[in-house]
């Protein structure tokens, strides 16, 4: 059932796409942003997701930071697994050729150490296999987002000893900033002009020649592989004047990584990049759902704050796990709390991004532990989180299917106490709590928008209830979140 509703939703997206064909240019970049607002993204580290041989036993010692054998073909073979969870798009780690060396930090299996931006990293397969992945996604009505790095290259040596002649096309020192480390992250000039580490030669993104190479590169890159969106690594380290011409050349939606929890710092990047990773929300979300003793004040304040400071909260990329941060299971033992954090990610304002492996409850903490080989966990479609994520995506997809303003509607907080937050976003009412699995709080929602006597349905359990005199009475059994819709929105999935 979840499958057919994903298919219905996919056809809506397809129609949208054909009504607004993506041609390169400013107007179409906006159409592409509109397209991405509707997506739910599954983030993949290609090397760690699935192997071409389908092996579920091939070893992968994350601490060695080596290639473990994941591939484009591996992803193609697992698209049912991804789509079965209701995702409409994937974001894959960078695909271009990396420096081949073993460095102090291992190999470039993650893709952030570029050597040549015109060739595909053959550890993952061929250019044709990447094209095939793109085609297979599009045949399903799904979208492809590819991670790119325009801020730096990778190096085996460090600092002043780097041999620039090995790079394509930036094969001279003149394209890079002189070596200096970012010694003060409060100093934006240093953040943009110095190097993140001594092995990441930092490109002069303010240089016209560098920009113009990237403009023609991105145009070809997007067109060669029919890419629908780009995730831009290290976005806060680049010159902001880079983005407008680059976005126009790309002609697709950009989601920039601005790794900073301060909304006053991060939100203004939406002046340059349509989509921005929602680090400001991440930290309060983690703190709230990490501990049943935390209270909601900080999170509520940040929700308001982001609405004020960001241009468009519905284009922020929401996440609670990724390749740079700890997995929830490494710090939260109570599965009810993890479920609430995941539900908050998928049903909040913004584009949900779920990191591969969350659906199997992987436990890795910091990089490199959080980059596990998924095949070792199997691809269990009966796992509790797999089914839970499917239900959440199904609820979101169904909400948008019944009311296409859902993704662009900014939610309102209709109830809060120290441990519970309820939101109304278009046709869905969602309730989250951090009490944990040992409690079952009851609340009455008087501002749900539903009328007395209405039959409403919890989309996660398909149980219905009638709205009472004082509103929608909800008991969050065992601390698990709830998502309510009218019976007409629920029909077809419940
Ligand atoms: C795009 O494809 C052409 C033809 O195969 C190739 O020459 C070019 O390098 C490719 N560009 C990129 C950015 O992938």
Short mmCIF file of C-alpha atoms and ligand atoms in Angstrom, two decimals:
data_model
loop_
_atom_site.label_atom_id
_atom_site.label_comp_id
_atom_site.label_asym_id
_atom_site.label_seq_id
_atom_site.Cartn_x
_atom_site.Cartn_y
_atom_site.Cartn_z
CA UNK A 1 0.00 0.00 0.00
CA UNK A 2 2.79 2.39 0.90
CA UNK A 3 4.27 1.54 -2.46
CA UNK A 4 1.28 2.56 -4.54
CA UNK A 5 0.93 5.87 -2.74
CA UNK A 6 4.59 6.61 -3.42
CA UNK A 7 3.86 5.88 -7.06
CA UNK A 8 0.86 8.22 -7.11
CA UNK A 9 2.96 10.91 -5.53
CA UNK A 10 5.76 10.27 -7.99
CA UNK A 11 3.42 10.85 -10.89
CA UNK A 12 2.38 14.20 -9.43
CA UNK A 13 6.03 15.17 -9.29
CA UNK A 14 6.57 13.99 -12.83
CA UNK A 15 3.73 16.14 -14.08
CA UNK A 16 5.14 19.06 -12.21
CA UNK A 17 8.52 18.40 -13.80
CA UNK A 18 7.13 18.20 -17.30
CA UNK A 19 5.07 21.37 -16.80
CA UNK A 20 8.26 23.18 -15.83
CA UNK A 21 11.07 21.67 -17.85
CA UNK A 22 14.46 22.37 -16.39
CA UNK A 23 16.44 24.39 -18.90
CA UNK A 24 19.45 26.29 -17.76
CA UNK A 25 18.72 29.74 -16.43
CA UNK A 26 17.53 31.71 -13.48
CA UNK A 27 13.80 31.16 -13.80
CA UNK A 28 14.30 27.44 -14.12
CA UNK A 29 16.52 27.31 -11.08
CA UNK A 30 13.48 28.61 -9.21
CA UNK A 31 11.32 25.87 -10.75
CA UNK A 32 13.93 23.40 -9.60
CA UNK A 33 13.77 24.81 -6.06
CA UNK A 34 10.00 24.35 -6.13
CA UNK A 35 10.57 20.80 -7.26
CA UNK A 36 12.93 20.04 -4.37
CA UNK A 37 10.66 21.47 -1.70
CA UNK A 38 8.41 18.47 -2.37
CA UNK A 39 11.08 15.80 -2.10
CA UNK A 40 12.10 13.51 0.70
CA UNK A 41 15.80 12.69 0.38
CA UNK A 42 17.74 9.55 1.27
CA UNK A 43 21.43 10.40 1.70
CA UNK A 44 23.94 7.82 0.51
CA UNK A 45 27.70 7.41 0.94
CA UNK A 46 28.09 5.42 -2.28
CA UNK A 47 31.10 3.42 -1.10
CA UNK A 48 29.20 2.17 1.92
CA UNK A 49 25.66 1.60 0.67
CA UNK A 50 25.57 -1.44 -1.62
CA UNK A 51 28.03 -3.48 -3.66
CA UNK A 52 27.68 -4.56 -7.27
CA UNK A 53 28.03 -8.22 -6.28
CA UNK A 54 25.15 -7.86 -3.82
CA UNK A 55 27.38 -9.17 -1.04
CA UNK A 56 26.05 -8.83 2.48
CA UNK A 57 29.20 -10.19 4.05
CA UNK A 58 32.09 -8.25 2.47
CA UNK A 59 34.03 -6.78 5.36
CA UNK A 60 34.36 -3.05 5.90
CA UNK A 61 36.48 -1.81 8.77
CA UNK A 62 35.39 1.81 9.00
CA UNK A 63 38.39 2.73 11.12
CA UNK A 64 40.71 1.98 8.17
CA UNK A 65 39.01 4.60 5.98
CA UNK A 66 39.42 2.44 2.89
CA UNK A 67 37.18 1.77 -0.06
CA UNK A 68 34.67 -0.94 0.89
CA UNK A 69 33.23 -1.59 -2.55
CA UNK A 70 29.88 0.21 -2.75
CA UNK A 71 28.96 1.26 -6.30
CA UNK A 72 26.47 2.99 -8.59
CA UNK A 73 25.22 -0.41 -9.72
CA UNK A 74 24.79 -1.36 -6.06
CA UNK A 75 22.47 1.63 -5.63
CA UNK A 76 20.52 0.75 -8.78
CA UNK A 77 19.93 -2.74 -7.42
CA UNK A 78 18.57 -1.33 -4.17
CA UNK A 79 16.20 1.32 -5.51
CA UNK A 80 13.17 -0.75 -4.46
CA UNK A 81 14.56 -0.74 -0.93
CA UNK A 82 14.85 3.07 -1.00
CA UNK A 83 11.57 3.78 -2.75
CA UNK A 84 9.84 1.28 -0.47
CA UNK A 85 10.54 3.72 2.37
CA UNK A 86 8.73 6.46 0.48
CA UNK A 87 11.78 8.48 -0.50
CA UNK A 88 11.41 10.47 -3.70
CA UNK A 89 15.07 11.42 -4.16
CA UNK A 90 18.59 10.34 -3.30
CA UNK A 91 21.67 12.41 -2.54
CA UNK A 92 24.85 10.55 -3.38
CA UNK A 93 28.37 11.37 -2.16
CA UNK A 94 30.74 13.07 -4.64
CA UNK A 95 31.36 11.04 -7.79
CA UNK A 96 34.46 12.58 -9.36
CA UNK A 97 37.99 11.19 -9.43
CA UNK A 98 39.87 11.41 -6.14
CA UNK A 99 43.53 11.48 -5.27
CA UNK A 100 44.48 7.77 -5.24
CA UNK A 101 46.84 8.00 -2.30
CA UNK A 102 46.61 6.60 1.15
CA UNK A 103 46.88 9.66 3.36
CA UNK A 104 47.10 10.18 7.07
CA UNK A 105 43.27 10.01 7.01
CA UNK A 106 43.00 7.02 4.69
CA UNK A 107 41.57 7.07 1.18
CA UNK A 108 39.10 9.35 -0.59
CA UNK A 109 36.23 6.81 -0.46
CA UNK A 110 33.89 9.60 0.73
CA UNK A 111 34.62 11.72 -2.34
CA UNK A 112 35.67 15.00 -0.80
CA UNK A 113 39.31 14.86 -2.08
CA UNK A 114 39.10 15.78 -5.74
CA UNK A 115 41.80 15.30 -8.29
CA UNK A 116 39.98 15.60 -11.62
CA UNK A 117 36.48 17.04 -11.91
CA UNK A 118 35.90 15.66 -15.43
CA UNK A 119 36.34 11.97 -14.66
CA UNK A 120 34.23 9.63 -12.58
CA UNK A 121 35.73 7.82 -9.59
CA UNK A 122 36.13 4.33 -11.02
CA UNK A 123 35.86 2.73 -7.59
CA UNK A 124 32.13 3.37 -7.92
CA UNK A 125 31.75 2.37 -11.56
CA UNK A 126 31.76 4.07 -14.93
CA UNK A 127 30.22 7.27 -16.25
CA UNK A 128 27.70 5.08 -18.07
CA UNK A 129 26.71 3.38 -14.83
CA UNK A 130 26.13 6.76 -13.21
CA UNK A 131 23.97 7.71 -16.20
CA UNK A 132 22.09 4.47 -15.77
CA UNK A 133 21.47 5.24 -12.10
CA UNK A 134 20.06 8.61 -13.15
CA UNK A 135 17.81 6.98 -15.75
CA UNK A 136 16.56 4.32 -13.37
CA UNK A 137 15.68 6.98 -10.81
CA UNK A 138 13.86 9.08 -13.38
CA UNK A 139 11.96 6.05 -14.65
CA UNK A 140 10.58 5.77 -11.13
CA UNK A 141 9.75 9.47 -10.94
CA UNK A 142 12.59 9.95 -8.45
CA UNK A 143 15.23 12.68 -8.38
CA UNK A 144 19.01 12.64 -8.27
CA UNK A 145 21.06 14.99 -6.12
CA UNK A 146 24.83 14.73 -6.41
CA UNK A 147 27.27 16.09 -3.85
CA UNK A 148 29.94 18.37 -5.30
CA UNK A 149 33.01 20.09 -3.92
CA UNK A 150 33.96 23.46 -5.38
CA UNK A 151 35.87 24.78 -2.40
CA UNK A 152 38.94 22.57 -2.41
CA UNK A 153 40.87 19.68 -3.92
CA UNK A 154 42.51 16.86 -1.98
CA UNK A 155 46.21 16.27 -1.33
CA UNK A 156 48.39 13.48 -0.04
CA UNK A 157 51.15 15.84 0.98
CA UNK A 158 50.38 18.98 2.86
CA UNK A 159 50.61 22.72 2.90
CA UNK A 160 53.50 24.20 0.96
CA UNK A 161 54.70 20.83 -0.45
CA UNK A 162 51.66 20.19 -2.65
CA UNK A 163 52.20 19.22 -6.29
CA UNK A 164 49.47 21.09 -8.16
CA UNK A 165 50.41 19.68 -11.55
CA UNK A 166 48.47 16.45 -10.83
CA UNK A 167 45.14 18.30 -10.74
CA UNK A 168 42.66 18.73 -13.58
CA UNK A 169 41.91 21.38 -14.61
CA UNK A 170 43.35 23.55 -11.82
CA UNK A 171 46.92 22.39 -12.36
CA UNK A 172 48.80 25.41 -11.03
CA UNK A 173 49.25 26.98 -7.64
CA UNK A 174 47.76 30.24 -8.94
CA UNK A 175 44.21 28.82 -8.74
CA UNK A 176 44.56 28.18 -5.01
CA UNK A 177 44.88 30.35 -1.95
CA UNK A 178 48.30 30.52 -0.42
CA UNK A 179 48.63 28.02 2.36
CA UNK A 180 47.22 29.15 5.67
CA UNK A 181 45.02 27.31 8.16
CA UNK A 182 41.72 28.68 9.45
CA UNK A 183 42.87 29.64 12.91
CA UNK A 184 39.77 31.61 13.85
CA UNK A 185 36.30 30.52 12.70
CA UNK A 186 34.86 33.86 13.85
CA UNK A 187 36.90 35.53 11.14
CA UNK A 188 34.98 35.04 7.88
CA UNK A 189 37.89 36.20 5.70
CA UNK A 190 39.99 33.37 7.13
CA UNK A 191 37.11 30.91 6.73
CA UNK A 192 36.94 31.73 3.02
CA UNK A 193 40.59 32.29 2.19
CA UNK A 194 42.43 29.79 4.34
CA UNK A 195 42.42 25.99 4.22
CA UNK A 196 40.09 23.75 6.25
CA UNK A 197 43.02 21.38 6.80
CA UNK A 198 46.59 21.25 5.50
CA UNK A 199 45.57 18.56 2.99
CA UNK A 200 42.66 20.46 1.38
CA UNK A 201 44.16 22.98 -1.08
CA UNK A 202 41.65 25.81 -1.06
CA UNK A 203 40.46 27.12 -4.41
CA UNK A 204 40.18 30.83 -5.13
CA UNK A 205 36.41 30.79 -5.57
CA UNK A 206 36.53 34.60 -5.84
CA UNK A 207 38.71 34.33 -8.96
CA UNK A 208 36.92 34.84 -12.29
CA UNK A 209 38.90 32.18 -14.06
CA UNK A 210 38.09 29.60 -11.39
CA UNK A 211 34.44 30.61 -11.50
CA UNK A 212 34.19 30.42 -15.26
CA UNK A 213 35.75 26.93 -15.33
CA UNK A 214 33.20 25.80 -12.75
CA UNK A 215 30.35 27.45 -14.66
CA UNK A 216 31.00 25.46 -17.80
CA UNK A 217 31.86 22.35 -15.78
CA UNK A 218 28.60 22.37 -13.84
CA UNK A 219 26.55 22.97 -16.96
CA UNK A 220 28.06 19.86 -18.58
CA UNK A 221 28.05 17.84 -15.39
CA UNK A 222 24.33 18.41 -14.78
CA UNK A 223 23.53 17.72 -18.41
CA UNK A 224 25.82 14.68 -18.85
CA UNK A 225 24.21 12.84 -15.94
CA UNK A 226 20.75 14.48 -15.95
CA UNK A 227 21.17 15.67 -12.37
CA UNK A 228 18.21 17.30 -10.64
CA UNK A 229 19.97 19.00 -7.74
CA UNK A 230 23.41 19.53 -6.24
CA UNK A 231 24.54 19.41 -2.66
CA UNK A 232 27.42 21.84 -2.29
CA UNK A 233 30.07 20.86 0.22
CA UNK A 234 31.84 23.43 2.43
CA UNK A 235 29.54 26.21 1.25
CA UNK A 236 30.51 28.60 4.03
CA UNK A 237 34.15 28.42 2.93
CA UNK A 238 33.51 29.88 -0.52
CA UNK A 239 33.22 33.41 -1.75
CA UNK A 240 29.52 34.28 -1.74
CA UNK A 241 29.73 36.00 -5.13
CA UNK A 242 30.42 32.55 -6.61
CA UNK A 243 26.88 31.31 -6.06
CA UNK A 244 24.64 33.35 -8.30
CA UNK A 245 26.51 32.76 -11.57
CA UNK A 246 27.20 29.17 -10.58
CA UNK A 247 23.50 28.53 -9.80
CA UNK A 248 22.50 30.01 -13.13
CA UNK A 249 24.97 27.83 -14.96
CA UNK A 250 23.82 24.74 -13.06
CA UNK A 251 20.14 25.50 -13.65
CA UNK A 252 19.17 23.25 -10.77
CA UNK A 253 18.55 23.52 -7.06
CA UNK A 254 21.59 23.87 -4.80
CA UNK A 255 21.64 22.70 -1.20
CA UNK A 256 24.62 24.27 0.53
CA UNK A 257 26.41 22.82 3.51
CA UNK A 258 26.71 25.66 5.99
CA UNK A 259 28.08 23.86 9.01
CA UNK A 260 27.08 26.31 11.72
CA UNK A 261 24.35 26.19 14.34
CA UNK A 262 23.92 29.96 14.58
CA UNK A 263 20.81 30.98 12.62
CA UNK A 264 22.15 34.53 12.32
CA UNK A 265 25.15 33.13 10.46
CA UNK A 266 23.53 30.32 8.50
CA UNK A 267 20.15 31.75 7.41
CA UNK A 268 21.64 34.63 5.37
CA UNK A 269 23.23 32.05 3.06
CA UNK A 270 19.76 31.66 1.58
CA UNK A 271 20.42 35.02 -0.09
CA UNK A 272 22.97 33.13 -2.21
CA UNK A 273 21.96 29.46 -2.18
CA UNK A 274 18.29 28.45 -2.30
CA UNK A 275 18.74 25.48 -0.01
CA UNK A 276 20.84 25.41 3.14
CA UNK A 277 21.50 22.55 5.57
CA UNK A 278 19.56 23.19 8.75
CA UNK A 279 22.32 23.02 11.35
CA UNK A 280 20.62 25.73 13.46
CA UNK A 281 17.68 23.38 14.03
CA UNK A 282 19.77 20.24 14.36
CA UNK A 283 21.47 21.10 17.64
CA UNK A 284 18.31 22.02 19.61
CA UNK A 285 16.50 19.00 18.10
CA UNK A 286 19.31 16.73 19.25
CA UNK A 287 19.41 18.25 22.73
CA UNK A 288 15.64 17.98 23.16
CA UNK A 289 15.20 14.41 21.94
CA UNK A 290 18.46 13.16 23.43
CA UNK A 291 17.26 13.44 26.98
CA UNK A 292 13.79 13.11 28.46
CA UNK A 293 14.79 15.70 31.07
CA UNK A 294 15.37 18.41 28.45
CA UNK A 295 12.61 20.94 28.08
CA UNK A 296 11.22 22.35 24.86
CA UNK A 297 12.08 26.04 25.31
CA UNK A 298 15.31 26.10 23.34
CA UNK A 299 13.82 24.17 20.42
CA UNK A 300 10.68 26.31 20.27
CA UNK A 301 12.80 29.44 20.32
CA UNK A 302 14.94 28.15 17.45
CA UNK A 303 11.89 27.24 15.37
CA UNK A 304 10.68 30.85 15.68
CA UNK A 305 14.14 32.21 15.14
CA UNK A 306 14.64 30.35 11.88
CA UNK A 307 11.24 31.49 10.61
CA UNK A 308 12.35 35.06 11.22
CA UNK A 309 15.90 34.86 9.92
CA UNK A 310 15.76 32.43 7.00
CA UNK A 311 14.25 33.51 3.68
CA UNK A 312 12.42 30.24 3.20
CA UNK A 313 12.35 27.57 5.89
CA UNK A 314 10.66 25.14 3.52
CA UNK A 315 13.89 24.96 1.49
CA UNK A 316 16.14 24.15 4.43
CA UNK A 317 17.57 20.63 4.45
CA UNK A 318 16.49 18.95 7.71
CA UNK A 319 18.44 16.07 9.17
CA UNK A 320 19.34 14.40 12.46
CA UNK A 321 22.15 12.26 11.08
CA UNK A 322 24.72 12.64 8.32
CA UNK A 323 28.25 11.60 7.43
CA UNK A 324 29.78 14.33 9.62
CA UNK A 325 27.80 13.93 12.83
CA UNK A 326 27.03 11.14 15.28
CA UNK A 327 24.20 8.75 14.65
CA UNK A 328 21.29 9.11 17.06
CA UNK A 329 21.67 5.54 18.30
CA UNK A 330 25.20 6.31 19.49
CA UNK A 331 23.85 8.71 22.09
CA UNK A 332 20.14 7.86 22.54
CA UNK A 333 19.22 4.44 23.88
CA UNK A 334 15.44 5.01 24.05
CA UNK A 335 13.92 4.13 20.67
CA UNK A 336 10.83 6.25 21.34
CA UNK A 337 13.07 9.32 21.53
CA UNK A 338 14.80 8.36 18.27
CA UNK A 339 11.41 7.89 16.59
CA UNK A 340 10.36 11.37 17.69
CA UNK A 341 13.57 12.90 16.33
CA UNK A 342 13.05 11.15 12.98
CA UNK A 343 9.39 12.16 12.83
CA UNK A 344 10.32 15.75 13.61
CA UNK A 345 12.80 15.67 10.70
CA UNK A 346 10.35 14.27 8.16
CA UNK A 347 7.29 16.29 9.19
CA UNK A 348 8.94 19.63 9.97
CA UNK A 349 9.26 22.61 7.62
CA UNK A 350 11.99 21.89 5.11
CA UNK A 351 13.24 19.09 2.92
CA UNK A 352 13.68 15.91 4.97
CA UNK A 353 17.03 14.16 4.60
CA UNK A 354 17.47 10.73 6.14
CA UNK A 355 21.00 9.35 6.20
CA UNK A 356 21.40 5.78 4.94
CA UNK A 357 21.41 3.31 7.81
CA UNK A 358 19.03 5.23 10.07
CA UNK A 359 16.39 2.77 8.92
CA UNK A 360 18.48 -0.10 10.32
CA UNK A 361 19.32 1.70 13.55
CA UNK A 362 23.06 1.93 12.88
CA UNK A 363 25.00 3.14 15.89
CA UNK A 364 28.20 4.79 14.61
CA UNK A 365 29.34 7.90 16.41
CA UNK A 366 31.82 10.37 14.90
CA UNK A 367 33.41 10.03 11.45
CA UNK A 368 34.62 7.40 10.50
CA UNK A 369 32.32 5.26 12.70
CA UNK A 370 29.17 6.78 11.18
CA UNK A 371 30.04 5.54 7.68
CA UNK A 372 29.21 1.86 8.17
CA UNK A 373 28.73 -0.61 5.33
CA UNK A 374 24.96 -0.98 5.17
CA UNK A 375 25.23 -4.44 3.66
CA UNK A 376 26.52 -5.78 6.98
CA UNK A 377 23.22 -4.74 8.58
CA UNK A 378 21.32 -6.42 5.75
CA UNK A 379 18.55 -4.55 3.99
CA UNK A 380 15.76 -5.57 6.32
CA UNK A 381 12.49 -4.06 5.15
CA UNK A 382 10.80 -5.37 8.31
CA UNK A 383 13.01 -3.46 10.71
CA UNK A 384 11.14 -1.16 13.07
CA UNK A 385 12.77 2.02 11.78
CA UNK A 386 12.39 1.02 8.13
CA UNK A 387 8.66 0.62 8.66
CA UNK A 388 8.42 3.76 10.76
CA UNK A 389 10.24 5.90 8.17
CA UNK A 390 8.00 4.42 5.45
CA UNK A 391 4.92 5.50 7.40
CA UNK A 392 6.27 9.01 7.91
CA UNK A 393 7.21 9.51 4.27
CA UNK A 394 3.88 8.06 3.26
CA UNK A 395 2.13 10.60 5.52
CA UNK A 396 4.16 13.48 4.07
CA UNK A 397 3.73 12.31 0.49
CA UNK A 398 0.02 11.80 1.01
CA UNK A 399 -0.38 15.25 2.60
CA UNK A 400 1.25 16.82 -0.49
CA UNK A 401 -0.69 14.58 -2.82
CA UNK A 402 -4.01 15.79 -1.32
CA UNK A 403 -2.92 19.43 -0.97
CA UNK A 404 -0.01 20.58 -3.11
CA UNK A 405 0.57 23.58 -0.85
CA UNK A 406 1.69 21.24 1.95
CA UNK A 407 5.46 21.44 1.27
CA UNK A 408 5.46 25.24 1.01
CA UNK A 409 3.20 25.78 4.02
CA UNK A 410 5.05 26.94 7.11
CA UNK A 411 3.77 25.06 10.15
CA UNK A 412 2.43 26.67 13.27
CA UNK A 413 2.92 25.46 16.82
CA UNK A 414 -0.58 24.70 18.10
CA UNK A 415 0.42 23.28 21.47
CA UNK A 416 3.50 23.02 23.63
CA UNK A 417 4.48 22.13 27.15
CA UNK A 418 7.89 21.28 28.56
CA UNK A 419 8.00 17.87 26.88
CA UNK A 420 5.50 17.97 24.02
CA UNK A 421 5.17 20.00 20.84
CA UNK A 422 2.28 19.86 18.37
CA UNK A 423 2.39 21.43 14.93
CA UNK A 424 -0.13 22.05 12.22
CA UNK A 425 1.22 22.12 8.67
CA UNK A 426 -1.52 22.40 6.05
CA UNK A 427 -3.60 19.23 6.40
CA UNK A 428 -1.44 17.42 8.99
CA UNK A 429 -1.31 17.75 12.75
CA UNK A 430 1.79 16.17 14.29
CA UNK A 431 2.68 15.70 17.93
CA UNK A 432 6.16 15.00 19.26
CA UNK A 433 7.35 14.30 22.78
CA UNK A 434 10.60 13.60 24.59
CA UNK A 435 9.11 11.79 27.58
CA UNK A 436 10.53 8.49 26.29
CA UNK A 437 9.09 4.99 26.10
CA UNK A 438 8.24 4.76 29.80
CA UNK A 439 5.50 7.40 29.70
CA UNK A 440 2.28 7.97 27.76
CA UNK A 441 1.31 11.62 28.04
CA UNK A 442 -2.16 12.87 27.16
CA UNK A 443 -2.84 16.28 25.69
CA UNK A 444 -5.89 18.01 24.26
CA UNK A 445 -5.34 20.00 21.09
CA UNK A 446 -7.93 22.75 20.92
CA UNK A 447 -6.37 24.43 17.88
CA UNK A 448 -5.98 21.45 15.56
CA UNK A 449 -8.31 22.98 12.99
CA UNK A 450 -10.48 19.86 13.19
CA UNK A 451 -14.08 20.34 14.30
CA UNK A 452 -15.98 18.64 17.07
CA UNK A 453 -17.31 15.34 15.78
CA UNK A 454 -14.73 15.04 12.97
CA UNK A 455 -13.26 11.60 12.41
CA UNK A 456 -9.47 11.92 12.28
CA UNK A 457 -6.89 9.25 11.65
CA UNK A 458 -3.40 8.72 13.07
CA UNK A 459 -1.46 8.02 9.88
CA UNK A 460 1.21 6.07 11.74
CA UNK A 461 -1.20 3.48 13.16
CA UNK A 462 -4.31 4.05 11.03
CA UNK A 463 -6.44 4.22 14.18
CA UNK A 464 -9.22 6.78 14.09
CA UNK A 465 -10.66 8.95 16.75
CA UNK A 466 -13.47 11.49 17.02
CA UNK A 467 -12.70 15.09 17.92
CA UNK A 468 -14.31 15.90 21.27
CA UNK A 469 -15.88 19.00 22.85
CA UNK A 470 -12.59 20.53 23.85
CA UNK A 471 -10.59 19.40 20.86
CA UNK A 472 -8.51 16.47 19.67
CA UNK A 473 -7.60 14.31 22.65
CA UNK A 474 -4.34 12.50 22.15
CA UNK A 475 -2.58 9.91 24.24
CA UNK A 476 0.95 9.33 23.07
CA UNK A 477 1.20 5.71 24.05
CA UNK A 478 4.75 4.78 25.10
CA UNK A 479 6.07 8.17 24.05
CA UNK A 480 5.66 7.59 20.32
CA UNK A 481 4.77 10.53 17.99
CA UNK A 482 1.41 10.86 16.23
CA UNK A 483 0.34 12.34 12.92
CA UNK A 484 -3.31 13.16 12.38
CA UNK A 485 -5.22 13.90 9.21
CA UNK A 486 -8.85 13.98 8.24
CA UNK A 487 -10.29 10.67 7.12
CA UNK A 488 -10.41 11.95 3.54
CA UNK A 489 -6.66 12.69 3.57
CA UNK A 490 -6.05 9.32 5.23
CA UNK A 491 -8.11 7.39 2.73
CA UNK A 492 -5.88 5.56 0.31
CA UNK A 493 -3.15 4.98 2.86
CA UNK A 494 -5.18 3.79 5.83
C1 LIG B 1 30.47 15.54 -20.31
O1 LIG B 1 30.53 14.58 -21.35
C2 LIG B 1 31.48 14.92 -22.38
C3 LIG B 1 31.29 13.87 -23.47
O2 LIG B 1 31.47 12.58 -22.96
C4 LIG B 1 32.88 14.91 -21.79
O3 LIG B 1 33.82 15.25 -22.77
C5 LIG B 1 32.92 15.94 -20.66
O4 LIG B 1 34.17 15.90 -20.01
C6 LIG B 1 31.85 15.66 -19.65
N1 LIG B 1 31.85 16.75 -18.67
C7 LIG B 1 31.65 16.55 -17.38
C8 LIG B 1 31.72 17.73 -16.50
O5 LIG B 1 31.36 15.47 -16.90
#
